[in-house]
CSV table of C-alpha atoms and ligand atoms in Angstrom, one decimal:
chain,number,residue,atom,x,y,z
D,1,MET,CA,9.5,80.9,142.1
D,2,ARG,CA,11.4,83.9,143.3
D,3,GLN,CA,14.9,82.6,143.9
D,4,TRP,CA,17.2,84.7,141.6
D,5,VAL,CA,19.6,87.4,142.7
D,6,VAL,CA,19.6,90.0,140.0
D,7,VAL,CA,22.7,92.2,140.0
D,8,VAL,CA,22.5,95.4,138.0
D,9,GLY,CA,25.8,97.2,137.5
D,10,GLY,CA,29.1,97.7,135.8
D,11,THR,CA,31.5,95.3,134.2
D,12,ASN,CA,35.1,96.3,133.7
D,13,MET,CA,38.5,95.0,132.7
D,14,ASP,CA,40.8,95.7,135.6
D,15,VAL,CA,44.5,96.5,135.1
D,16,VAL,CA,46.0,96.2,138.6
D,17,ALA,CA,49.7,96.9,139.1
D,18,ARG,CA,51.3,96.1,142.4
D,19,SER,CA,54.7,97.6,143.1
D,20,SER,CA,57.4,95.2,144.4
D,21,GLY,CA,58.4,97.5,147.2
D,22,PRO,CA,57.4,100.9,148.6
D,23,PHE,CA,55.7,102.9,145.9
D,24,VAL,CA,57.6,106.0,144.7
D,25,PRO,CA,55.5,108.5,142.8
D,26,ALA,CA,56.5,110.0,139.4
D,27,THR,CA,58.9,107.2,138.6
D,28,SER,CA,58.7,103.7,137.0
D,29,ASN,CA,58.3,101.3,139.9
D,30,PRO,CA,59.2,97.6,139.4
D,31,GLY,CA,56.2,95.3,140.0
D,32,HIS,CA,53.7,92.9,138.7
D,33,THR,CA,50.5,93.7,136.7
D,34,ARG,CA,47.5,91.5,136.2
D,35,ILE,CA,44.6,92.0,133.8
D,36,SER,CA,41.3,90.4,134.8
D,37,PRO,CA,37.6,91.1,134.7
D,38,GLY,CA,36.2,93.5,137.4
D,39,GLY,CA,33.4,96.0,137.9
D,40,VAL,CA,31.4,96.2,141.1
D,41,GLY,CA,28.2,94.6,139.7
D,42,ARG,CA,30.1,92.0,137.8
D,43,ASN,CA,32.3,91.1,140.8
D,44,ILE,CA,29.3,90.7,143.1
D,45,ALA,CA,27.6,88.5,140.5
D,46,ALA,CA,30.7,86.4,139.9
D,47,ASN,CA,31.2,85.8,143.7
D,48,LEU,CA,27.5,84.9,144.1
D,49,GLY,CA,27.8,82.4,141.2
D,50,LEU,CA,30.8,80.8,142.9
D,51,LEU,CA,28.8,80.6,146.1
D,52,GLY,CA,26.1,78.6,144.3
D,53,ALA,CA,23.4,81.3,144.3
D,54,PRO,CA,21.2,81.6,141.2
D,55,VAL,CA,22.4,84.9,139.9
D,56,ARG,CA,21.8,87.0,136.8
D,57,LEU,CA,24.0,89.9,135.8
D,58,VAL,CA,22.4,92.9,134.1
D,59,SER,CA,25.2,94.9,132.7
D,60,VAL,CA,26.9,96.2,129.5
D,61,VAL,CA,30.2,95.4,127.9
D,62,GLY,CA,31.8,96.6,124.6
D,63,ASP,CA,32.1,94.5,121.4
D,64,ASP,CA,35.8,94.1,122.0
D,65,ALA,CA,38.1,91.3,123.3
D,66,PHE,CA,37.8,92.7,126.9
D,67,GLY,CA,34.0,92.3,126.8
D,68,GLU,CA,34.3,88.8,125.4
D,69,GLU,CA,36.7,87.8,128.2
D,70,ALA,CA,34.7,89.4,131.0
D,71,LEU,CA,31.6,87.5,129.8
D,72,ARG,CA,33.5,84.2,129.5
D,73,VAL,CA,35.1,84.4,133.0
D,74,THR,CA,31.9,85.6,134.7
D,75,ALA,CA,29.8,82.8,133.1
D,76,ALA,CA,32.5,80.3,134.3
D,77,CYS,CA,31.9,81.5,137.8
D,78,GLY,CA,28.3,80.3,137.5
D,79,ALA,CA,26.5,83.7,136.8
D,80,ASP,CA,23.9,84.0,134.1
D,81,VAL,CA,25.3,86.6,131.6
D,82,GLY,CA,22.4,86.3,129.2
D,83,ALA,CA,21.2,89.8,130.1
D,84,VAL,CA,24.5,91.5,129.6
D,85,ARG,CA,24.3,93.8,126.6
D,86,ARG,CA,27.1,94.0,124.1
D,87,ALA,CA,27.2,97.6,122.9
D,88,PRO,CA,29.4,99.0,120.2
D,89,GLY,CA,32.6,100.4,121.7
D,90,ARG,CA,35.1,99.6,124.4
D,91,THR,CA,34.4,97.7,127.6
D,92,GLY,CA,34.9,99.8,130.8
D,93,THR,CA,38.3,99.8,132.5
D,94,TYR,CA,39.6,100.2,136.0
D,95,THR,CA,43.3,100.9,136.2
D,96,ALA,CA,44.8,100.7,139.7
D,97,VAL,CA,48.2,101.0,141.3
D,98,LEU,CA,48.9,99.2,144.6
D,99,ASP,CA,51.8,99.7,146.9
D,100,GLY,CA,54.1,96.9,148.0
D,101,ASP,CA,51.7,96.1,150.8
D,102,GLY,CA,48.8,95.5,148.4
D,103,GLU,CA,47.0,98.7,149.5
D,104,LEU,CA,45.5,101.0,146.8
D,105,VAL,CA,47.7,104.0,145.9
D,106,SER,CA,45.5,105.4,143.1
D,107,ALA,CA,43.1,104.4,140.4
D,108,VAL,CA,41.2,105.6,137.4
D,109,SER,CA,37.9,104.1,136.3
D,110,ASP,CA,36.6,104.7,132.8
D,111,MET,CA,33.2,103.1,132.4
D,112,ALA,CA,31.3,105.5,130.2
D,113,ILE,CA,29.8,102.5,128.4
D,114,THR,CA,27.7,101.8,131.5
D,115,ASP,CA,25.5,104.8,130.5
D,116,ASP,CA,24.4,102.6,127.6
D,117,LEU,CA,22.6,100.2,130.0
D,118,GLU,CA,18.9,100.5,129.2
D,119,LEU,CA,16.7,99.3,132.1
D,120,ASP,CA,13.2,100.0,130.8
D,121,THR,CA,12.3,96.3,130.7
D,122,LEU,CA,14.0,94.8,133.7
D,123,HIS,CA,12.1,91.5,134.4
D,124,LEU,CA,12.1,90.8,138.1
D,125,ASP,CA,9.2,88.4,138.4
D,126,ASP,CA,11.6,85.6,139.4
D,127,ALA,CA,13.9,87.7,141.7
D,128,ALA,CA,14.3,87.3,145.4
D,129,ILE,CA,16.6,90.3,145.7
D,130,VAL,CA,18.1,93.0,143.4
D,131,VAL,CA,21.6,94.2,144.1
D,132,VAL,CA,22.4,97.7,142.7
D,133,ASP,CA,25.9,98.9,141.9
D,134,GLY,CA,26.3,102.6,142.8
D,135,ASN,CA,28.2,103.2,139.6
D,136,LEU,CA,24.9,103.4,137.8
D,137,ALA,CA,23.6,106.9,136.9
D,138,PRO,CA,20.8,108.3,139.0
D,139,ALA,CA,18.2,107.7,136.2
D,140,GLN,CA,19.3,104.1,135.9
D,141,VAL,CA,19.1,103.5,139.7
D,142,ALA,CA,15.6,105.1,139.7
D,143,LYS,CA,14.5,102.7,137.0
D,144,VAL,CA,15.7,99.7,139.0
D,145,ARG,CA,14.1,100.9,142.1
D,146,GLN,CA,10.8,101.5,140.3
D,147,ALA,CA,10.9,97.9,138.8
D,148,ALA,CA,11.8,96.4,142.2
D,149,ALA,CA,9.0,98.4,144.0
D,150,GLY,CA,6.5,97.3,141.3
D,151,THR,CA,7.3,93.6,141.9
D,152,ASP,CA,7.9,94.0,145.7
D,153,VAL,CA,11.5,92.8,145.5
D,154,PRO,CA,14.0,93.9,148.2
D,155,VAL,CA,17.0,96.0,147.1
D,156,ALA,CA,20.6,96.0,148.3
D,157,PHE,CA,22.7,99.0,147.4
D,158,GLU,CA,26.5,99.3,147.2
D,159,PRO,CA,27.5,103.0,147.3
D,160,VAL,CA,31.0,102.6,145.7
D,161,SER,CA,32.5,106.0,146.6
D,162,VAL,CA,31.7,109.4,148.2
D,163,ALA,CA,31.2,111.1,144.9
D,164,LYS,CA,28.8,108.5,143.6
D,165,ALA,CA,27.0,108.2,146.9
D,166,ALA,CA,26.4,112.0,146.9
D,167,ARG,CA,24.7,112.0,143.5
D,168,LEU,CA,22.5,109.1,144.5
D,169,SER,CA,21.6,110.2,148.0
D,170,ASP,CA,17.9,111.0,147.2
D,171,LEU,CA,17.4,107.4,145.9
D,172,VAL,CA,18.8,105.7,149.0
D,173,ARG,CA,15.5,104.9,150.8
D,174,ASP,CA,13.3,101.9,151.3
D,175,LEU,CA,16.1,99.4,150.9
D,176,LEU,CA,16.9,96.0,152.5
D,177,LEU,CA,20.6,96.8,152.8
D,178,VAL,CA,23.1,99.6,152.2
D,179,THR,CA,26.9,99.1,152.7
D,180,PRO,CA,28.6,102.5,153.1
D,181,ASN,CA,31.8,103.5,155.0
D,182,ALA,CA,31.6,106.5,157.3
D,183,ASP,CA,32.5,108.9,154.5
D,184,GLU,CA,29.9,107.5,152.2
D,185,VAL,CA,27.2,107.5,154.8
D,186,SER,CA,28.0,111.2,155.4
D,187,ALA,CA,27.6,111.8,151.7
D,188,LEU,CA,24.2,110.1,151.8
D,189,THR,CA,22.8,112.2,154.6
D,190,GLY,CA,24.8,115.4,154.6
D,191,ARG,CA,25.9,115.0,158.2
D,192,PRO,CA,29.5,115.2,159.4
D,193,VAL,CA,31.5,112.0,159.1
D,194,ALA,CA,32.0,111.8,162.8
D,195,GLU,CA,28.2,111.6,163.3
D,196,TRP,CA,27.8,108.4,161.4
D,197,ARG,CA,25.5,106.9,164.0
D,198,ALA,CA,23.1,109.8,163.5
D,199,SER,CA,23.4,109.2,159.7
D,200,VAL,CA,22.5,105.6,160.2
D,201,ALA,CA,19.4,106.6,162.2
D,202,ASP,CA,18.5,108.9,159.3
D,203,LEU,CA,18.7,106.0,156.8
D,204,HIS,CA,16.6,103.8,159.1
D,205,ASP,CA,14.0,106.7,159.1
D,206,ARG,CA,14.2,106.6,155.3
D,207,GLY,CA,13.1,103.0,155.3
D,208,VAL,CA,16.5,101.3,155.1
D,209,GLU,CA,16.3,98.0,157.1
D,210,HIS,CA,20.0,97.2,157.5
D,211,VAL,CA,22.9,99.7,157.3
D,212,TRP,CA,26.2,97.8,157.2
D,213,LEU,CA,28.8,100.4,158.0
D,214,ARG,CA,32.3,99.4,156.9
D,215,GLN,CA,35.5,100.5,158.7
D,216,GLY,CA,38.1,98.7,156.6
D,217,ALA,CA,40.6,96.8,158.9
D,218,GLN,CA,38.5,97.9,161.9
D,219,GLY,CA,35.7,95.7,160.8
D,220,SER,CA,32.1,96.8,160.5
D,221,TRP,CA,28.8,97.6,162.3
D,222,MET,CA,25.6,95.9,161.4
D,223,CYS,CA,22.9,98.3,162.2
D,224,THR,CA,19.4,96.9,161.9
D,225,ARG,CA,16.3,99.2,162.3
D,226,GLY,CA,14.9,98.7,165.8
D,227,ALA,CA,17.9,96.7,167.1
D,228,ASP,CA,21.2,97.5,168.9
D,229,PRO,CA,24.1,97.9,166.4
D,230,VAL,CA,26.5,94.9,166.4
D,231,HIS,CA,30.2,95.3,165.8
D,232,LEU,CA,32.0,92.7,163.8
D,233,ALA,CA,35.8,92.5,163.8
D,234,ALA,CA,37.7,92.1,160.5
D,235,GLU,CA,39.5,88.9,160.3
D,236,PRO,CA,43.3,89.1,160.6
D,237,ALA,CA,44.6,88.8,157.1
D,238,THR,CA,47.8,89.3,155.2
D,239,VAL,CA,47.0,91.9,152.6
D,240,VAL,CA,48.0,90.7,149.2
D,241,ASP,CA,45.6,92.8,147.1
D,242,VAL,CA,42.6,94.8,148.5
D,243,THR,CA,40.8,94.9,145.1
D,244,GLY,CA,37.3,93.5,145.3
D,245,ALA,CA,37.1,92.9,149.1
D,246,GLY,CA,33.9,95.0,149.5
D,247,ASP,CA,32.3,93.3,146.5
D,248,ALA,CA,33.0,89.8,147.9
D,249,MET,CA,31.7,90.9,151.3
D,250,LEU,CA,28.4,92.0,149.9
D,251,ALA,CA,28.0,88.9,147.8
D,252,ALA,CA,28.6,86.6,150.8
D,253,TRP,CA,26.0,88.6,152.8
D,254,VAL,CA,23.4,88.2,150.1
D,255,ALA,CA,24.2,84.4,149.6
D,256,ALA,CA,23.7,83.9,153.4
D,257,TRP,CA,20.6,86.0,153.5
D,258,LEU,CA,19.1,83.9,150.7
D,259,ARG,CA,19.7,80.8,152.8
D,260,GLY,CA,17.8,82.5,155.7
D,261,ALA,CA,20.7,83.6,157.8
D,262,ASP,CA,20.1,86.6,160.1
D,263,PRO,CA,21.9,89.8,159.2
D,264,VAL,CA,24.7,89.5,161.7
D,265,ALA,CA,25.5,85.9,160.8
D,266,ALA,CA,25.4,86.9,157.1
D,267,ALA,CA,27.9,89.7,157.9
D,268,ARG,CA,30.2,87.3,159.5
D,269,ASP,CA,30.3,85.4,156.2
D,270,GLY,CA,30.9,88.7,154.5
D,271,HIS,CA,34.1,89.3,156.6
D,272,HIS,CA,35.3,85.7,155.8
D,273,ALA,CA,34.9,86.5,152.1
D,274,ALA,CA,36.6,89.9,152.4
D,275,ALA,CA,39.6,88.2,154.2
D,276,ALA,CA,39.7,85.5,151.5
D,277,THR,CA,39.8,88.2,148.8
D,278,ILE,CA,42.4,90.5,150.2
D,279,GLY,CA,44.6,87.5,151.0
D,280,SER,CA,44.8,86.5,147.3
D,281,THR,CA,45.8,88.2,144.1
D,282,HIS,CA,42.4,87.6,142.7
D,283,THR,CA,39.6,90.3,142.5
D,284,VAL,CA,37.2,87.3,142.6
D,285,ARG,CA,38.7,84.3,144.3
D,286,PRO,CA,37.8,81.1,142.4
D,287,ASP,CA,37.9,78.9,145.5
D,288,LEU,CA,35.7,81.3,147.6
D,289,ALA,CA,33.1,78.7,148.4
D,290,ASP,CA,35.8,76.2,149.8
D,291,PHE,CA,37.3,79.0,151.8
D,292,LEU,CA,33.9,80.0,153.4
D,293,ARG,CA,33.1,76.3,154.1
D,294,GLU,CA,36.4,75.9,156.0
D,295,GLN,CA,35.6,79.0,158.1
D,296,SER,CA,32.1,78.0,159.2
U,19,ADP,N1,44.0,95.9,156.1
U,19,ADP,C1,43.0,95.1,156.3
U,19,ADP,N2,43.2,94.0,157.1
U,19,ADP,C2,42.2,93.1,157.4
U,19,ADP,N3,41.0,93.2,156.7
U,19,ADP,C3,40.8,94.2,155.9
U,19,ADP,C4,41.7,95.2,155.6
U,19,ADP,N4,41.2,96.0,154.7
U,19,ADP,C5,40.0,95.6,154.4
U,19,ADP,N5,39.7,94.5,155.1
U,19,ADP,C6,38.5,93.7,155.1
U,19,ADP,O1,37.8,94.0,153.8
U,19,ADP,C7,36.6,94.6,154.1
U,19,ADP,C8,36.2,95.6,153.0
U,19,ADP,O2,37.2,96.6,153.1
U,19,ADP,P1,36.7,98.1,153.0
U,19,ADP,O3,37.9,98.9,152.9
U,19,ADP,O4,35.8,98.3,154.2
U,19,ADP,O5,35.8,98.2,151.7
U,19,ADP,P2,36.1,98.4,150.2
U,19,ADP,O6,36.8,97.1,149.7
U,19,ADP,O7,34.7,98.5,149.6
U,19,ADP,O8,36.9,99.6,150.1
U,19,ADP,C9,36.6,95.1,155.5
U,19,ADP,O9,35.4,95.2,156.1
U,19,ADP,C10,37.5,94.0,156.2
U,19,ADP,O10,36.7,92.9,156.5
U,20,PSU,O1,34.6,103.6,139.8
U,20,PSU,C1,34.8,102.4,140.0
U,20,PSU,N1,35.8,102.0,140.7
U,20,PSU,C2,36.1,100.7,140.9
U,20,PSU,C3,35.3,99.7,140.3
U,20,PSU,C4,35.5,98.3,140.4
U,20,PSU,O2,35.6,98.0,141.7
U,20,PSU,C5,36.5,96.9,141.9
U,20,PSU,C6,37.4,97.2,143.1
U,20,PSU,O3,36.5,97.1,144.2
U,20,PSU,P1,36.9,97.6,145.6
U,20,PSU,O4,36.7,99.1,145.6
U,20,PSU,O5,35.9,96.9,146.5
U,20,PSU,O6,38.3,97.2,145.9
U,20,PSU,C7,37.3,96.7,140.6
U,20,PSU,O7,36.9,95.4,140.1
U,20,PSU,C8,36.8,97.8,139.7
U,20,PSU,O8,36.6,97.4,138.4
U,20,PSU,C9,34.2,100.2,139.5
U,20,PSU,O9,33.4,99.4,139.0
U,20,PSU,N2,34.0,101.5,139.4
């Protein structure tokens, strides 16, 4: 039976340092640092596991202690990590600095090992949906798309950043869902940022069913082909740490979609999950399911 979510993407160890007060550049700011597993693909899989969805992560980690820890924590969230490759070398890292308000100041991601992810034999016969992390290289995304098309499995795509969206723009077509912000949708279509509505229409023309346009604290627009766009407000939240909000949001949408929810109701769950995540120090909040239950 087709019931699995297959998430294909990166796994990192995140080093996230939050300054105690206003961040002052080029000096040593007092603060607090946490080290915990991250990576867009791995975060989505971990959140889905916590929400009770049958989820398999297809990823790669190094043969180091970070890789061991990332696998252990992700499995403890309920995700199947049997298809995560352990390659010789160091696990990917994401090193971020947050200001005293929990907002991102700057970050460096070093995930060269993700290039070692071979996707020639991606088995999707039991998959209900495939989620693709935009950190993958174009050739890897093309392979996932080919496998999904071959087994008729819908694909959701997380663009990650403007630079990454730009290099994958040709591959963003015939999707169930894509989740850009206005800058990323502009990178996908080549239109000016202000013309995001026209960009959304372009993506619909390319066979994308749902474009979920994110606007940070301003909420999001769920734009479904052939329907009027629906605006969803972000929930009021005290920002503790913004890391991983977008990943939790997408995971909650997929979990709701799997249960048969319509795209707007699923997006509401997504905003609950984002608020839960930014309101906690965790990149993936262990009590996410309890939090969503209380909201609904
Ligand atoms: N300052 C904020 N206040 C309230 N909610 C926020 C804030 N920043 C982000 N969010 C929530 O987190 C979601 C994801 O944030 P966004 O910045 O759009 O994506 P990403 O985490 O991928 O950069 C938003 O849609 C919103 O629900
Ligand atoms: O180039 C990248 N930046 C960031 C991430 C990951 O994204 C998460 C932060 O997500 P968000 O941008 O939604 O806050 C972190 O766990 C980090 O490891 C990544 O995989 N690749």
